[in-house]
Short mmCIF file of C-alpha atoms in Angstrom, two decimals:
data_model
loop_
_atom_site.label_atom_id
_atom_site.label_comp_id
_atom_site.label_asym_id
_atom_site.label_seq_id
_atom_site.Cartn_x
_atom_site.Cartn_y
_atom_site.Cartn_z
CA MET A 111 38.49 -6.79 37.04
CA THR A 112 37.05 -4.46 34.41
CA LEU A 113 35.54 -6.15 31.36
CA LYS A 114 36.23 -4.82 27.91
CA ARG A 115 33.42 -3.01 26.11
CA ALA A 116 33.12 -5.75 23.46
CA THR A 117 32.88 -8.41 26.18
CA ARG A 118 30.15 -6.50 27.98
CA ARG A 119 28.23 -6.13 24.72
CA ARG A 120 28.47 -9.87 24.01
CA LEU A 121 27.29 -10.69 27.54
CA ARG A 122 24.37 -8.25 27.21
CA ASP A 123 23.35 -9.66 23.82
CA GLY A 124 23.67 -13.21 25.15
CA GLY A 125 21.42 -12.34 28.08
CA LEU A 126 18.79 -10.90 25.75
CA TYR A 127 18.85 -14.07 23.62
CA VAL A 128 18.40 -16.21 26.75
CA VAL A 129 15.41 -14.11 27.88
CA LEU A 130 13.83 -14.36 24.42
CA LEU A 131 14.41 -18.13 24.26
CA ALA A 132 12.93 -18.58 27.74
CA ALA A 133 9.84 -16.56 26.74
CA VAL A 134 9.36 -18.74 23.63
CA VAL A 135 9.71 -21.94 25.69
CA VAL A 136 7.15 -20.69 28.24
CA VAL A 137 4.66 -19.82 25.49
CA VAL A 138 5.11 -23.19 23.76
CA LEU A 139 4.77 -25.19 27.00
CA THR A 140 1.73 -23.28 28.31
CA ALA A 141 -0.15 -22.94 25.01
CA ASP A 142 -3.33 -24.92 24.50
CA ARG A 143 -2.15 -26.71 21.37
CA GLU A 144 -5.45 -28.53 20.89
CA ALA A 145 -7.42 -25.29 20.91
CA ILE A 146 -4.91 -23.60 18.58
CA SER A 147 -5.08 -26.53 16.15
CA LYS A 148 -8.88 -26.55 16.21
CA ASN A 149 -9.30 -22.79 15.79
CA PHE A 150 -6.49 -21.96 13.37
CA PHE A 151 -5.49 -25.14 11.52
CA ASP A 152 -8.78 -26.95 11.00
CA GLY A 153 -8.24 -29.14 7.94
CA ASP A 154 -11.86 -29.19 6.79
CA THR A 155 -12.04 -25.40 6.96
CA TRP A 156 -8.83 -24.96 4.97
CA LYS A 157 -10.15 -27.36 2.30
CA GLY A 158 -13.45 -25.47 2.18
CA LEU A 159 -11.63 -22.19 1.47
CA TRP A 160 -9.86 -23.61 -1.57
CA PRO A 161 -9.83 -22.53 -4.42
CA ASP A 162 -12.11 -19.50 -3.86
CA ILE A 163 -9.56 -17.84 -1.58
CA ILE A 164 -7.29 -17.50 -4.62
CA LEU A 165 -9.77 -17.30 -7.51
CA ILE A 166 -12.04 -14.79 -5.78
CA GLY A 167 -10.39 -13.24 -2.68
CA ALA A 168 -6.80 -12.85 -3.88
CA LYS A 169 -7.80 -12.10 -7.48
CA ASN A 170 -10.15 -9.28 -6.44
CA THR A 171 -7.57 -7.86 -4.00
CA VAL A 172 -4.96 -7.66 -6.75
CA LYS A 173 -7.50 -6.30 -9.26
CA TYR A 174 -8.73 -3.56 -6.90
CA THR A 175 -5.13 -2.66 -6.00
CA VAL A 176 -4.07 -2.33 -9.65
CA ILE A 177 -7.11 -0.19 -10.50
CA ALA A 178 -6.59 2.10 -7.47
CA PHE A 179 -2.85 2.38 -8.14
CA ALA A 180 -3.24 3.18 -11.86
CA GLY A 181 -5.96 5.74 -11.18
CA GLY A 182 -3.96 7.21 -8.30
CA ILE A 183 -0.85 7.62 -10.47
CA ALA A 184 -2.81 9.43 -13.20
CA LEU A 185 -4.41 11.76 -10.63
CA ALA A 186 -1.09 12.24 -8.83
CA LEU A 187 0.64 13.31 -12.05
CA VAL A 188 -1.97 16.00 -12.67
CA LEU A 189 -1.74 17.22 -9.07
CA ALA A 190 2.07 17.22 -9.10
CA LEU A 191 2.16 19.31 -12.28
CA MET A 192 -0.39 21.69 -10.79
CA ARG A 193 1.78 22.01 -7.65
CA LEU A 194 4.73 22.97 -9.87
CA SER A 195 2.70 25.28 -12.08
CA PRO A 196 3.78 28.94 -12.36
CA LEU A 197 0.10 29.85 -11.90
CA ARG A 198 -0.60 30.46 -8.24
CA LEU A 199 -4.27 29.39 -8.49
CA TYR A 200 -3.26 25.92 -9.74
CA ARG A 201 -0.74 25.56 -6.92
CA TRP A 202 -3.35 26.54 -4.34
CA LEU A 203 -5.98 24.16 -5.70
CA ALA A 204 -3.55 21.23 -5.77
CA THR A 205 -2.28 22.03 -2.27
CA ILE A 206 -5.81 22.22 -0.85
CA TYR A 207 -6.73 18.89 -2.46
CA ILE A 208 -3.58 17.12 -1.26
CA GLU A 209 -3.77 18.41 2.30
CA PHE A 210 -7.50 17.67 2.50
CA PHE A 211 -7.31 14.04 1.41
CA ARG A 212 -4.08 13.32 3.29
CA GLY A 213 -5.78 14.59 6.42
CA LEU A 214 -8.76 12.23 6.16
CA PRO A 215 -8.83 8.50 6.96
CA ALA A 216 -9.33 6.46 3.80
CA LEU A 217 -12.24 4.69 5.49
CA VAL A 218 -14.14 7.98 5.88
CA VAL A 219 -13.65 8.82 2.21
CA ILE A 220 -14.85 5.35 1.16
CA ILE A 221 -18.01 5.60 3.27
CA PHE A 222 -18.67 9.12 1.98
CA MET A 223 -18.31 8.09 -1.67
CA ALA A 224 -20.27 4.82 -1.33
CA LEU A 225 -23.04 5.95 1.01
CA GLY A 226 -22.91 9.71 1.49
CA VAL A 227 -22.78 10.82 -2.15
CA PRO A 228 -25.81 8.72 -3.28
CA LEU A 229 -27.81 10.01 -0.31
CA ALA A 230 -26.79 13.64 -0.74
CA PHE A 231 -26.84 13.95 -4.52
CA GLY A 232 -28.90 10.98 -5.73
CA TRP A 233 -25.96 9.89 -7.87
CA THR A 234 -24.15 6.57 -7.65
CA PRO A 235 -20.59 6.41 -9.02
CA PRO A 236 -20.00 3.99 -11.95
CA GLY A 237 -19.59 0.42 -10.74
CA GLY A 238 -21.96 0.83 -7.80
CA THR A 239 -20.57 0.67 -4.30
CA ILE A 240 -17.39 -1.09 -5.43
CA GLY A 241 -16.80 1.63 -8.01
CA ALA A 242 -17.39 4.26 -5.34
CA GLY A 243 -14.94 2.57 -2.98
CA LEU A 244 -12.28 2.34 -5.68
CA MET A 245 -12.84 5.98 -6.58
CA ALA A 246 -12.23 6.88 -2.93
CA LEU A 247 -8.99 4.88 -2.87
CA ILE A 248 -7.88 6.64 -6.07
CA MET A 249 -8.63 10.05 -4.54
CA VAL A 250 -6.68 9.29 -1.35
CA SER A 251 -3.71 7.49 -2.94
CA GLY A 252 -3.48 10.21 -5.60
CA ALA A 253 -2.97 12.82 -2.89
CA TYR A 254 -0.09 10.84 -1.35
CA MET A 255 1.57 9.92 -4.63
CA ALA A 256 1.33 13.51 -5.92
CA GLU A 257 3.87 14.66 -3.32
CA THR A 258 6.15 11.74 -4.20
CA LEU A 259 6.01 12.58 -7.91
CA ARG A 260 6.56 16.27 -7.22
CA ALA A 261 9.68 15.46 -5.22
CA GLY A 262 10.91 13.23 -8.05
CA ILE A 263 10.36 15.95 -10.67
CA GLN A 264 12.17 18.51 -8.53
CA ALA A 265 15.07 16.06 -8.05
CA VAL A 266 15.83 16.08 -11.79
CA PRO A 267 18.73 18.51 -12.34
CA LYS A 268 17.70 21.82 -13.93
CA GLY A 269 20.49 21.41 -16.41
CA GLN A 270 18.54 18.59 -18.05
CA ARG A 271 15.63 20.91 -18.82
CA GLU A 272 17.89 23.73 -19.95
CA ALA A 273 19.74 21.37 -22.29
CA ALA A 274 16.47 20.10 -23.78
CA GLN A 275 15.13 23.61 -24.24
CA SER A 276 18.38 24.75 -25.81
CA LEU A 277 17.76 22.08 -28.45
CA GLY A 278 14.45 23.72 -29.26
CA MET A 279 12.13 21.45 -27.27
CA GLY A 280 9.04 23.08 -25.80
CA GLY A 281 8.08 22.89 -22.15
CA PHE A 282 5.54 20.08 -22.68
CA TRP A 283 7.90 17.80 -24.60
CA THR A 284 10.74 18.56 -22.22
CA MET A 285 8.55 17.41 -19.35
CA VAL A 286 7.24 14.30 -21.16
CA THR A 287 10.43 13.05 -22.79
CA VAL A 288 13.21 14.30 -20.46
CA VAL A 289 11.97 15.13 -16.96
CA LEU A 290 9.20 12.60 -16.28
CA PRO A 291 11.15 9.46 -17.31
CA GLN A 292 13.95 10.42 -14.89
CA ALA A 293 11.52 11.45 -12.16
CA VAL A 294 9.63 8.15 -12.40
CA ARG A 295 12.88 6.19 -12.10
CA ILE A 296 13.75 8.17 -8.96
CA VAL A 297 10.40 7.58 -7.26
CA ILE A 298 9.91 3.91 -8.15
CA PRO A 299 10.81 2.68 -4.60
CA PRO A 300 8.34 4.99 -2.76
CA LEU A 301 5.65 4.29 -5.36
CA THR A 302 6.15 0.56 -4.83
CA ASN A 303 5.67 1.18 -1.11
CA GLU A 304 2.42 2.94 -1.94
CA PHE A 305 1.36 -0.11 -3.96
CA ILE A 306 1.95 -2.33 -0.91
CA LEU A 307 -0.10 0.02 1.27
CA LEU A 308 -2.90 -0.10 -1.29
CA VAL A 309 -2.92 -3.91 -1.14
CA LYS A 310 -3.83 -3.59 2.52
CA ASP A 311 -6.13 -0.58 2.06
CA THR A 312 -8.38 -2.61 -0.26
CA SER A 313 -9.50 -4.40 2.93
CA LEU A 314 -11.39 -1.19 3.79
CA LEU A 315 -13.77 -1.90 0.92
CA TYR A 316 -15.57 -4.41 3.14
CA VAL A 317 -17.66 -1.53 4.52
CA VAL A 318 -19.43 -0.96 1.18
CA GLY A 319 -20.98 -4.44 1.10
CA MET A 320 -20.16 -6.84 -1.70
CA GLN A 321 -21.55 -9.87 -3.45
CA TYR A 322 -19.62 -13.10 -3.04
CA ASP A 323 -17.87 -12.86 -6.41
CA GLN A 324 -16.74 -9.29 -5.59
CA VAL A 325 -15.17 -9.86 -2.17
CA GLU A 326 -11.52 -9.14 -1.54
CA LEU A 327 -9.42 -11.09 0.95
CA THR A 328 -10.59 -9.45 4.18
CA SER A 329 -14.28 -9.78 3.30
CA PHE A 330 -13.61 -13.35 2.20
CA GLY A 331 -12.00 -14.13 5.56
CA GLN A 332 -14.79 -12.41 7.48
CA GLN A 333 -17.44 -14.48 5.70
CA GLY A 334 -15.38 -17.62 6.29
CA LEU A 335 -15.13 -16.79 10.00
CA ILE A 336 -18.92 -16.63 10.20
CA ASN A 337 -19.53 -19.73 8.06
CA TYR A 338 -17.00 -22.04 9.78
CA SER A 339 -17.09 -20.53 13.30
CA ASN A 340 -13.32 -20.65 13.72
CA ALA A 341 -10.34 -18.44 12.94
CA SER A 342 -8.74 -20.62 10.23
CA PRO A 343 -10.04 -18.35 7.40
CA LEU A 344 -8.36 -15.34 9.02
CA LEU A 345 -5.03 -17.16 9.25
CA ALA A 346 -5.43 -18.28 5.63
CA ILE A 347 -6.03 -14.77 4.27
CA ALA A 348 -3.17 -13.43 6.41
CA LEU A 349 -0.82 -15.88 4.68
CA VAL A 350 -2.12 -14.83 1.25
CA TYR A 351 -1.56 -11.16 2.13
CA LEU A 352 2.02 -12.02 3.09
CA VAL A 353 2.54 -13.95 -0.16
CA ILE A 354 1.52 -10.78 -2.02
CA SER A 355 3.26 -8.14 0.11
CA ILE A 356 6.60 -9.77 1.05
CA PRO A 357 7.85 -10.16 -2.58
CA ALA A 358 6.79 -6.55 -3.20
CA SER A 359 8.74 -5.42 -0.11
CA GLN A 360 11.80 -7.33 -1.32
CA LEU A 361 11.40 -5.63 -4.69
CA VAL A 362 11.42 -2.23 -2.96
CA ALA A 363 14.61 -3.15 -1.08
CA PHE A 364 16.24 -4.33 -4.32
CA LEU A 365 15.28 -1.12 -6.16
CA GLU A 366 16.58 1.04 -3.30
CA ARG A 367 19.93 -0.81 -3.27
CA ARG A 368 20.18 -0.45 -7.03
CA GLN A 369 19.36 3.25 -6.83
CA GLN A 370 21.96 3.81 -4.10
CA LYS A 371 24.63 2.10 -6.21
CA ALA A 372 23.70 4.19 -9.24
CA SER A 373 23.93 7.43 -7.24
CA ARG A 374 27.47 6.72 -5.99
#
């Protein structure tokens, strides 16, 4: 007897669920629950992390992310306009910058700005090593966001510019009052994704060395791991990262759905 395609699909899916459930049962039954509880859910360690994990670790992570994002947007706008410039030299310079910083790991740029620049030029960026690390994040995120903004500007119909210019508006005011507001609305979802990536990229700042009141979440968890000799601090900072990033991801999904409805 030949089974129908829908029946075969249900049997296949049911089999996969059974395999997954069996794997979960095996893991639960064979896990060393005492060791897991001691190393990840130690009550004294969790109490010792509070409230600094929020007032220092999470606060600095959000602060560094906002600074890097705001600086990156400003830099990205300049680069995007240079990429769209009628002057070939501007386009070349912006292209070289974007390709250069998109081709480098952010960690390399942070180390170069925090340690390489002071050694090579005897100059320390404002804010010391933290300022240097943030400057590196701005330089890298600006390169990525520049392409996003450029795509948004190019997505605005040419008729909008022509209509504005027919009303006597100059090129600058057409860009500022007509094109950019529409472009920003178009690229809000990808820019929000970039914000989420920056939340995680701030963890790279641990390489520059920080005082206790300057640490972000990853450095906070690393110090906690050393102080308490168990992994509870790492689990705690992972949960805080999720508390920050999951609502932002949901916001991206909401904005994308809203944009899709508006474009229909």
